[in-house]
Short mmCIF file of C-alpha atoms and ligand atoms in Angstrom, two decimals:
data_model
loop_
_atom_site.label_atom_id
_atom_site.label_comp_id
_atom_site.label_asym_id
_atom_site.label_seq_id
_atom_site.Cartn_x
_atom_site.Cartn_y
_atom_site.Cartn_z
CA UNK A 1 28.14 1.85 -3.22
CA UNK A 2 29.23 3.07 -0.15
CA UNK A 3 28.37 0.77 2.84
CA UNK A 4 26.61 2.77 5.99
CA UNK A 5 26.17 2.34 9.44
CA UNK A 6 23.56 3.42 11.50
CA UNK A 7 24.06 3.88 15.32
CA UNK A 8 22.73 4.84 18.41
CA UNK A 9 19.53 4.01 17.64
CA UNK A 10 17.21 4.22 20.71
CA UNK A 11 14.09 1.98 19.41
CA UNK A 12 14.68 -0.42 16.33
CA UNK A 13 11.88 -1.73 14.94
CA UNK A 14 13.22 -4.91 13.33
CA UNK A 15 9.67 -7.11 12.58
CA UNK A 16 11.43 -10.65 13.38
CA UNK A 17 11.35 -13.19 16.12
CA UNK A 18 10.11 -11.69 19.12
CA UNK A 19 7.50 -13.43 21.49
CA UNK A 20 4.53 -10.86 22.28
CA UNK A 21 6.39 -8.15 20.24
CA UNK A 22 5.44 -8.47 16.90
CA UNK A 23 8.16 -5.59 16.08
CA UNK A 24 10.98 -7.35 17.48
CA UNK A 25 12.06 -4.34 19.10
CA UNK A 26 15.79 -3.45 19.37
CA UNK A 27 17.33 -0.98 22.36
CA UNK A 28 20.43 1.14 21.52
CA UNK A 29 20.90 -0.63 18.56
CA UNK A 30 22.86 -0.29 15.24
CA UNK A 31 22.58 -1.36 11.38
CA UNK A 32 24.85 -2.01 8.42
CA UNK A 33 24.04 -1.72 5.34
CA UNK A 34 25.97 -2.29 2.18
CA UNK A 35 25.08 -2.74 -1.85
CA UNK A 36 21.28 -1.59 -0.58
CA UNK A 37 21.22 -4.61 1.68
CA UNK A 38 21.22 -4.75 5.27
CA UNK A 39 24.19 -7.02 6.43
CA UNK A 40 24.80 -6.52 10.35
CA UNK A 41 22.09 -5.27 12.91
CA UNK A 42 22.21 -5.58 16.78
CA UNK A 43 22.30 -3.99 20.20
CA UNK A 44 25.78 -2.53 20.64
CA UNK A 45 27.23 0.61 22.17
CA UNK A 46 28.09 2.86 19.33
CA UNK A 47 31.72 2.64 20.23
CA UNK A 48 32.04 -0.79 19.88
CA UNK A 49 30.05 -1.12 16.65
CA UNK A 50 32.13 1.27 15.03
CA UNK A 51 35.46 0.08 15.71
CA UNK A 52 34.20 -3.90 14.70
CA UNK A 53 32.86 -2.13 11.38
CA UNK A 54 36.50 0.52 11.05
CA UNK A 55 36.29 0.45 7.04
CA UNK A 56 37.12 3.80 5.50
CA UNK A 57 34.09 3.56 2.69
CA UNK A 58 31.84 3.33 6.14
CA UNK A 59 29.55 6.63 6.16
CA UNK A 60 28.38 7.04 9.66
CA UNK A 61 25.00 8.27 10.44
CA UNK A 62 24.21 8.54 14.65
CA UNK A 63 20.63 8.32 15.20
CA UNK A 64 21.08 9.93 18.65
CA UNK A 65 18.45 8.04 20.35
CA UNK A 66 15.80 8.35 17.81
CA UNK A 67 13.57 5.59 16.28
CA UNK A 68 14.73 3.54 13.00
CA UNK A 69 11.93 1.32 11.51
CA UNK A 70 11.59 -0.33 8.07
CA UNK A 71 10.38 2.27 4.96
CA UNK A 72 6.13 1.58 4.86
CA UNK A 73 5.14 -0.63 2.52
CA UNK A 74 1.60 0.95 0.81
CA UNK A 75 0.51 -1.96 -1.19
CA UNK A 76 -2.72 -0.58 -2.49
CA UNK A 77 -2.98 2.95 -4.39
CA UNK A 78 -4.52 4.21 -7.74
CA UNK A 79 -1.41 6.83 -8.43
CA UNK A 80 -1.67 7.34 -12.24
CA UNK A 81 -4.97 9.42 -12.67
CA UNK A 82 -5.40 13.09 -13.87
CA UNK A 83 -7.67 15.83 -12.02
CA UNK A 84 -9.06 15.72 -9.04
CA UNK A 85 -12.67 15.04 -7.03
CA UNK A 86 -12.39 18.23 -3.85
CA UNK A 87 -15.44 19.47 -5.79
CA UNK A 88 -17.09 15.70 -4.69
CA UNK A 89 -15.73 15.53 -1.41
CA UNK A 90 -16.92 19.42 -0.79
CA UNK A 91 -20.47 17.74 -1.57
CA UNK A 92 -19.56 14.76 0.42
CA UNK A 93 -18.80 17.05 3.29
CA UNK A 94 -22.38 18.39 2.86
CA UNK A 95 -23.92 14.89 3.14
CA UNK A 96 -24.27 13.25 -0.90
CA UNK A 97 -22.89 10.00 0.28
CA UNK A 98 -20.04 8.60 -1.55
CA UNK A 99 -20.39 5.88 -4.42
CA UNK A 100 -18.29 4.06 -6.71
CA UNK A 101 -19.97 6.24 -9.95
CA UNK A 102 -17.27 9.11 -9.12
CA UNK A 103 -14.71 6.99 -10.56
CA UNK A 104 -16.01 7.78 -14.11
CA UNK A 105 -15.49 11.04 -13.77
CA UNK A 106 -11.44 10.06 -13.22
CA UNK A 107 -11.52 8.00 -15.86
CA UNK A 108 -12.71 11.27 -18.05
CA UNK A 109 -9.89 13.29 -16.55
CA UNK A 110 -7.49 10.63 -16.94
CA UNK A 111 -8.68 9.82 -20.82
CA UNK A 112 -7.82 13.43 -21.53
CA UNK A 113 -4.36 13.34 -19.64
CA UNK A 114 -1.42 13.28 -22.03
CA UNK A 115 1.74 10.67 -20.84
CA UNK A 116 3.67 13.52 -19.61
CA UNK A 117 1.16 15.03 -17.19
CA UNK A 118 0.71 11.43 -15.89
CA UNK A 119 4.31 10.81 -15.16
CA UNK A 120 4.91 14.60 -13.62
CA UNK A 121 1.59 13.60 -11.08
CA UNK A 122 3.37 10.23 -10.21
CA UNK A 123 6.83 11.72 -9.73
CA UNK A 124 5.40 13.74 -7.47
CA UNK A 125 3.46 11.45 -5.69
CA UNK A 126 6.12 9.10 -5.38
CA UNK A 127 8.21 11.86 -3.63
CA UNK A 128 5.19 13.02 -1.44
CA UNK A 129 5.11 9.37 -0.44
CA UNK A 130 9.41 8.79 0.34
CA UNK A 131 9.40 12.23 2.50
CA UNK A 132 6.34 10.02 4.18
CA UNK A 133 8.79 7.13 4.41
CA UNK A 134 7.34 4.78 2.17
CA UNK A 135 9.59 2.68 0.58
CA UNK A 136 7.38 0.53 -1.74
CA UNK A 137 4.57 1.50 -3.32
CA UNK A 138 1.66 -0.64 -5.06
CA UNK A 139 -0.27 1.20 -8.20
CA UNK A 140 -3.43 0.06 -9.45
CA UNK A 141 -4.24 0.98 -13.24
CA UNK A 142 -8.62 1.58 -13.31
CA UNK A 143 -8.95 4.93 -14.23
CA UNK A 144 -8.27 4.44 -18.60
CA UNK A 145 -10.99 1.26 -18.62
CA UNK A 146 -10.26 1.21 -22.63
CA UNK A 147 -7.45 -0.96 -23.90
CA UNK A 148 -5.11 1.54 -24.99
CA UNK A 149 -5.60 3.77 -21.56
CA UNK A 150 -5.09 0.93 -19.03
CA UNK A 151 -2.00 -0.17 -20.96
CA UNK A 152 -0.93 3.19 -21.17
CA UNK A 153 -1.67 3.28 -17.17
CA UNK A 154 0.30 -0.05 -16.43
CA UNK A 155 2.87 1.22 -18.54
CA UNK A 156 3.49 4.50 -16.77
CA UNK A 157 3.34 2.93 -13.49
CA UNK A 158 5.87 0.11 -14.30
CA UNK A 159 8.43 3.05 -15.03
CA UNK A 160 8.22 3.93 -11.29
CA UNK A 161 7.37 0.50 -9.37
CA UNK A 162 7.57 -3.38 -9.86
CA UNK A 163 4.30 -3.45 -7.94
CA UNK A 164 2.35 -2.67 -10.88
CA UNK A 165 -1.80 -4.13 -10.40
CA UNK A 166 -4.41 -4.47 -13.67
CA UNK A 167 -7.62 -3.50 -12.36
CA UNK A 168 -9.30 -2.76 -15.76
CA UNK A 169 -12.24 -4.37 -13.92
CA UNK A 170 -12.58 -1.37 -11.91
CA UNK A 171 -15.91 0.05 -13.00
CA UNK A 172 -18.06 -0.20 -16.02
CA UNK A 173 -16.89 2.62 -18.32
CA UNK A 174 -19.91 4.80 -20.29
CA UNK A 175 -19.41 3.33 -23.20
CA UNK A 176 -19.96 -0.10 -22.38
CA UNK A 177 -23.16 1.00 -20.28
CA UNK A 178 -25.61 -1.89 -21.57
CA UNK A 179 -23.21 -4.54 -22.45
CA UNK A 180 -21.68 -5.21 -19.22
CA UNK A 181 -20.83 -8.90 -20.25
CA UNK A 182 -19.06 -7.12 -23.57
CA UNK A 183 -16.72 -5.43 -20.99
CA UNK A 184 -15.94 -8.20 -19.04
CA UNK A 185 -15.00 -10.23 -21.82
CA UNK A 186 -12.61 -7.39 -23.07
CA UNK A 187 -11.29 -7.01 -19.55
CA UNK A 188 -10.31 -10.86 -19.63
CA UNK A 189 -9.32 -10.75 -23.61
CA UNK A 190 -7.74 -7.36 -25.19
CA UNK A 191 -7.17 -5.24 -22.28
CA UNK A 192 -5.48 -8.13 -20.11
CA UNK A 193 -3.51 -9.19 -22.91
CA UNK A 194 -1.77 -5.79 -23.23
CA UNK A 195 -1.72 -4.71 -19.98
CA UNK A 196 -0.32 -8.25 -18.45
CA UNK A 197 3.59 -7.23 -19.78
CA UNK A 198 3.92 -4.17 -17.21
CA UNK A 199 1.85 -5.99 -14.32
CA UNK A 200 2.51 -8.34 -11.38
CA UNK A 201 -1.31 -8.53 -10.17
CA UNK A 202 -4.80 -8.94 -11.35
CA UNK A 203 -7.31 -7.25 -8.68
CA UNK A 204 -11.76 -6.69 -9.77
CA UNK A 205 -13.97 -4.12 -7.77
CA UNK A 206 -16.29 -7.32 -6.22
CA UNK A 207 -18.83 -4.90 -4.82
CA UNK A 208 -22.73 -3.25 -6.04
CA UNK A 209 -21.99 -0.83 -8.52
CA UNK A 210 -19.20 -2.20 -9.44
CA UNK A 211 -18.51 -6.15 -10.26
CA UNK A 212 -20.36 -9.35 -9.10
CA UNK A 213 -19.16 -12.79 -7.77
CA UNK A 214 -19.36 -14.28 -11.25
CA UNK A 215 -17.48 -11.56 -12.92
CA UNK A 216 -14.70 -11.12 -10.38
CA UNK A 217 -14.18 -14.97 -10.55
CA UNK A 218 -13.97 -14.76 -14.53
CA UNK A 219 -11.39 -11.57 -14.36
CA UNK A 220 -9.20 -12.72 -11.51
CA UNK A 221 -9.15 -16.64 -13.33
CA UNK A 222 -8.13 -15.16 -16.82
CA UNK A 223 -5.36 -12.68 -15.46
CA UNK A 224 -3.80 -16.18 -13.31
CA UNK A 225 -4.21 -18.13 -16.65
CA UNK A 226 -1.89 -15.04 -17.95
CA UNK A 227 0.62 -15.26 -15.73
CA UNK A 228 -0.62 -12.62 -12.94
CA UNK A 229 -1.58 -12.78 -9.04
CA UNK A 230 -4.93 -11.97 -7.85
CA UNK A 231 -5.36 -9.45 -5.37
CA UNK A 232 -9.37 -8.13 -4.65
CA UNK A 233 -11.22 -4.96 -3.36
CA UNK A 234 -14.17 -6.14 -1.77
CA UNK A 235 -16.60 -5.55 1.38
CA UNK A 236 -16.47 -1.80 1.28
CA UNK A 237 -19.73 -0.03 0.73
CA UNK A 238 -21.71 -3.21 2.27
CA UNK A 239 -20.80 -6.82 3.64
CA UNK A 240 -20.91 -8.74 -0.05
CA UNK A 241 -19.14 -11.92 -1.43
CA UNK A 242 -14.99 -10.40 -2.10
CA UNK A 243 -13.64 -12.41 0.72
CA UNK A 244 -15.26 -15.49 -0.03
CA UNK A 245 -13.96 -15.22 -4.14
CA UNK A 246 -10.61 -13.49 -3.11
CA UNK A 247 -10.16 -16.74 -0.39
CA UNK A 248 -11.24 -18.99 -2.75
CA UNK A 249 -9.00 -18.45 -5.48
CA UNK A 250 -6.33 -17.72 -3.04
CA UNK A 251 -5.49 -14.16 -3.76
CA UNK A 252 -2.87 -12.46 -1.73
CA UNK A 253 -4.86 -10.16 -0.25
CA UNK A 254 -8.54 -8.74 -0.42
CA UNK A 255 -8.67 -4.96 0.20
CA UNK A 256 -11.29 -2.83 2.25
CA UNK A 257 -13.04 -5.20 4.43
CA UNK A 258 -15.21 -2.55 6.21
CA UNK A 259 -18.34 -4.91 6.30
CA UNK A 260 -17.58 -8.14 7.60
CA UNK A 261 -19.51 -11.47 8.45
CA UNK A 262 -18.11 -13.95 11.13
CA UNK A 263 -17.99 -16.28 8.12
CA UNK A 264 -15.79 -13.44 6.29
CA UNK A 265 -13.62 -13.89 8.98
CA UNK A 266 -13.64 -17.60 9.78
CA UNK A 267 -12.36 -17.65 5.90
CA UNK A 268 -9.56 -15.20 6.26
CA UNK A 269 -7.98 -16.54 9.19
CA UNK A 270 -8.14 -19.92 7.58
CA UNK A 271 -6.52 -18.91 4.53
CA UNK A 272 -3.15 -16.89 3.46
CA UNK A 273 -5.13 -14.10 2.51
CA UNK A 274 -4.16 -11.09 4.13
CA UNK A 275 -7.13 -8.23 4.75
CA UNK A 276 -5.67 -4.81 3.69
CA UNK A 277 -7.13 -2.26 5.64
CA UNK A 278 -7.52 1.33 3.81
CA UNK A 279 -8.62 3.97 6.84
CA UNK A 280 -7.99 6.63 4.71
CA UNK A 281 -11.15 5.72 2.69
CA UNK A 282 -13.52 5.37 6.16
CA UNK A 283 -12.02 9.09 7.08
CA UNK A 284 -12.60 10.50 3.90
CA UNK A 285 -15.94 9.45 3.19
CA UNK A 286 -17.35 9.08 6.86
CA UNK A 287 -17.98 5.79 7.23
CA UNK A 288 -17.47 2.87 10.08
CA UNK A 289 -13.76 1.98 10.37
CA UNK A 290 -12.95 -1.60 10.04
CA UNK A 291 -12.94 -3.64 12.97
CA UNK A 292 -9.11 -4.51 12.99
CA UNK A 293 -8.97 -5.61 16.74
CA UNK A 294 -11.60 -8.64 15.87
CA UNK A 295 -9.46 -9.07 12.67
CA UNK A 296 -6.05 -9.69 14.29
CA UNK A 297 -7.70 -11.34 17.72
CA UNK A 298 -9.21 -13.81 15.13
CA UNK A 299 -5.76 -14.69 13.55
CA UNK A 300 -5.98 -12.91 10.28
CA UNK A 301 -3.24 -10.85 9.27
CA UNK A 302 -3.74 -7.28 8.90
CA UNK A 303 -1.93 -4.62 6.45
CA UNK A 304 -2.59 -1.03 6.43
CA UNK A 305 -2.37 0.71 3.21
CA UNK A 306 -3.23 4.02 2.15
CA UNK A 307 -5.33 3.34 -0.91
CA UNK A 308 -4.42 7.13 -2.52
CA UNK A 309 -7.04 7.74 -4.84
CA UNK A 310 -8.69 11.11 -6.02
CA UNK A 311 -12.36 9.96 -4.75
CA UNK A 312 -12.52 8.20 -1.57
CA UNK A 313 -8.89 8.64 0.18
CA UNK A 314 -6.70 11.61 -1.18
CA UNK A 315 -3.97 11.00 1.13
CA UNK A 316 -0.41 9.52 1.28
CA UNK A 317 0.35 9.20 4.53
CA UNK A 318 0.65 6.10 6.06
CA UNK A 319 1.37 7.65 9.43
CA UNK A 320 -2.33 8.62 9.31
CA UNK A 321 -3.11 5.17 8.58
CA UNK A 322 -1.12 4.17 11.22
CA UNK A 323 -2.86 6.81 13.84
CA UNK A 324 -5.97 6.08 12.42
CA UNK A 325 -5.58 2.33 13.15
CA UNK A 326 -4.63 2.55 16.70
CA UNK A 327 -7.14 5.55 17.72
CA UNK A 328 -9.99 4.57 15.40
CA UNK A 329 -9.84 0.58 14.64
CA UNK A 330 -8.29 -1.10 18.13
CA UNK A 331 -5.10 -2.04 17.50
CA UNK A 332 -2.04 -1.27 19.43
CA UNK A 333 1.15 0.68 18.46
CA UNK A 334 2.95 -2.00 17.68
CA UNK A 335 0.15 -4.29 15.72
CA UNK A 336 -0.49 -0.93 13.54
CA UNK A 337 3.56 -0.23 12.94
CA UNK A 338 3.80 -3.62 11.96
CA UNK A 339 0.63 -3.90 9.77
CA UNK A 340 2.11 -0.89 7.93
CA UNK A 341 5.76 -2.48 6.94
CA UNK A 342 5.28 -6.54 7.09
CA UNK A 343 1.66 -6.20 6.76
CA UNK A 344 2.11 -4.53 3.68
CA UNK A 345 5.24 -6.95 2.62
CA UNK A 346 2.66 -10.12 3.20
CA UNK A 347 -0.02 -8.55 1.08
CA UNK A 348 2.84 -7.87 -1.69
CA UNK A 349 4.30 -11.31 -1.11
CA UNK A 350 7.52 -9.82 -0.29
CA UNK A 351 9.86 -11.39 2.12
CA UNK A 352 12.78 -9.10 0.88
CA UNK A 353 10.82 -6.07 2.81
CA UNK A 354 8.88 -5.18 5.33
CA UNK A 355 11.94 -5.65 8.66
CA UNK A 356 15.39 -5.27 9.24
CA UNK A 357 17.31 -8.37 9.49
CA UNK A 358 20.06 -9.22 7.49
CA UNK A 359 19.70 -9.98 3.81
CA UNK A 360 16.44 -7.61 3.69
CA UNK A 361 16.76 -4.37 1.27
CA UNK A 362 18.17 -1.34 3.35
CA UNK A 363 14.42 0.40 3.18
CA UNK A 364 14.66 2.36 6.35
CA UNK A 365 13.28 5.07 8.10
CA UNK A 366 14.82 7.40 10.85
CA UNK A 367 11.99 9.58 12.60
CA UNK A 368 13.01 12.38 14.52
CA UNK A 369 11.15 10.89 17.77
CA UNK A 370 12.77 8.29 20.16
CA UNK A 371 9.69 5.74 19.46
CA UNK A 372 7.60 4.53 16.45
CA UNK A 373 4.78 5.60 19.28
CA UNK A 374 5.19 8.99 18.36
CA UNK A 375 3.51 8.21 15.06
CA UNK A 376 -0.17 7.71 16.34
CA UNK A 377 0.74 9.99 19.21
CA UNK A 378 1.69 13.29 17.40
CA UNK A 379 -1.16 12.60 14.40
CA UNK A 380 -0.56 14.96 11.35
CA UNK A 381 3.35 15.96 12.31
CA UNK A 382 6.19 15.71 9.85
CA UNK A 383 8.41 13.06 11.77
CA UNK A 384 10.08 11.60 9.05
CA UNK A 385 13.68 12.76 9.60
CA UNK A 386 15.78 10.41 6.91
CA UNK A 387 14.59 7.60 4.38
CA UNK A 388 16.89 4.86 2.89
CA UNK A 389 15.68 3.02 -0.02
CA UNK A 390 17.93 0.16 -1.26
CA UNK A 391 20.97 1.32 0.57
CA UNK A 392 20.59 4.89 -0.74
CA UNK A 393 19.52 7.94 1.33
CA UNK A 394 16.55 9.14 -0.34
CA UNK A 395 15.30 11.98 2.10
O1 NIG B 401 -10.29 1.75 -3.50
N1 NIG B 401 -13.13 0.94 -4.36
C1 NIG B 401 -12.79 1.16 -5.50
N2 NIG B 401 -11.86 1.98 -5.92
C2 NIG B 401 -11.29 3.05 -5.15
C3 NIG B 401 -12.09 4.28 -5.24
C4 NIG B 401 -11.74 5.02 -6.41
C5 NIG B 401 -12.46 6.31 -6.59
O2 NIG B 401 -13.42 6.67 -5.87
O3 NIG B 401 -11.99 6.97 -7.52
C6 NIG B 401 -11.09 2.64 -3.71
O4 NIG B 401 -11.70 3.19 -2.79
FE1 FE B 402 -8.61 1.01 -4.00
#
């Protein structure tokens, strides 16, 4: 693979070291990057930079000033579904709040979805989400809640990410309507046991409507026992008990956290436990935004993630998660940038991404701004000029 160098870069977002900064911010900087790793970066004068790296194989790439940060790191979505809910959210618009029962109606859509549909959806997805500049993507399965659909859904989303979560324990399907304890024990038997092959995590929908304590404990403690990582979406239609089971069973990260107690919080700042915050979801179905400011000032770290789903956040974008987060939830620039690339990388576990340093993948994004400011300033503009993803220019 040909090695490349980035230069001239006005603002590099690098995410190490960096006292006050959590970006580690770079000025008129430059990267290499060679067999999709980065191997060089620093401040330099493009001159200088060029003539230490003089190898003919060397593709050159001048930033001219602009910002280079690393690719976003979404590590919560629900990609592989079929239809759509605009006929919901229409209604939604007109004031029927949102619940957790719409997701039955995906699961319908999705049932009836042949494998070829489901991959063309999360091709394009996963391209909507690189001209974005995302770089790693998480994908839920929770829309086939049978055990031939959600290993059909792990399956499909293992072709196109190594982030691949079982959430069979999304919502109770139809079918298993009065036997709720009949589900969970096929979540935690059958449907685990298939679906565990293509999948790195084990996540439960702790919430009313969906699962309680006792149940999420009994999912997230069979897909360990299986070899998988617990992950948990909890506190997001009303303060409940999915920190206090995603802390205590030490799961990576617990997902939503719109309704929080202090002792929510006391627990997560304790713990390893990262909160993943999903604006999207508070824009899209009009509810208070998380209170990330308390979150960070208490010592818990924060990811941003975009939570792409057909019911309660249709969107990709996590430069609307990032202007969302600094105009709507209190954090700064830099806390939200960050939250969105090494946020994301803690949630996933992933010290391979999520910064720019040497030894990191080459998951990089030019924007055709001279700061990462310009993503919360300039809300809703195309600003992604050029996307790396292992080394390779993707966009
Ligand atoms: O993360 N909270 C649970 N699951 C999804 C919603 C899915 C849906 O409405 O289809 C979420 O918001
Ligand atoms: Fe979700």
């Amino acid at each position: 693979m040909t090695a490349t160098l980035i230069t001239n870069i006005g603002e590099l977002t690098t995410n190490v070291g960096a006292d006050g900064d959590p970006c580690g911010t770079l000025r008129d900087a430059a990267v290499l990057i060679d067999g999709g790793r980065i191997v060089w970066v620093g401040e330099a004068a493009a001159s200088d930079v060029s003539s230490r790296f003089a190898r003919s194989t060397t593709e050159r790439v001048d930033a001219a000033g602009r910002a280079v940060l690393p690719g976003f790191v979404d590590a919560h979505t629900h990609l592989v579904f079929g239809g759509d809910r605009a006929g919901e959210f229409e209604a939604r618009m007109a004031g029927t709040p949102y619940s957790a029962g719409g997701i039955r109606s995906t699961v319908a859509a999705t049932r009836a979805a042949g494998d070829d549909e489901l991959r063309r959806r999360l091709a394009g997805f996963i391209d909507e989400m690189r001209r974005q500049g995302t770089t790693t993507v998480e994908i839920k399965t929770g829309y086939g809640l049978s055990v031939d659909d959600e290993e059909r859904l792990a399956r499909l989303a293992a072709e196109v990410t190594d982030e691949v979560t079982f959430l069979g324990a999304h919502v109770i399907p139809p079918e298993y309507a009065g036997d709720r304890a009949g589900y969970v024990d096929l979540v935690c038997g059958p449907m685990l046991e298939r679906c565990a092959p293509f999948a790195r995590w084990v996540d439960v929908f702790c919430e009313d409507g969906a699962f309680t304590a006792a149940e999420a404990r009994r999912v997230l403690e069979a897909g360990v026992a299986r070899g998988l990582e617990p992950r948990v979406h909890g506190n997001q239609l009303a303060a409940g008990p999915g920190v206090a089971v995603a802390v205590g069973l030490g799961a990576a990260s617990v997902d939503h956290c719109t309704y929080l107690s202090d002792t929510d919080i006391a627990l997560l700042a304790a713990s390893d436990t990262v909160a993943t915050l999903l604006p999207g979801v508070e824009f899209s179905t009009r509810q208070p935004y998380p209170d990330a400011r308390r979150l960070v000032d208490a010592g818990v770290t924060v990811a941003l993630a975009s939570d792409c789903n057909p019911g309660s956040s249709f969107t990709s974008s996590m430069p609307l998660m990032i202007a969302l987060a600094v105009r709507e939830m209190g954090l700064t620039v830099a806390e939200a940038v960050w939250a969105a690339t090494a946020g994301g990388a803690r949630a996933l576990r992933r010290a391979d991404i999520g910064g720019i340093a040497p030894g990191m993948r080459a998951d990089l994004v030019l924007l055709d701004a001279p700061s990462r400011t310009h993503l919360a300033y300039r809300p809703g503009v195309p600003l992604v000029a050029a996307v790396w993803k292992d080394g390779r220019q993707v966009v």
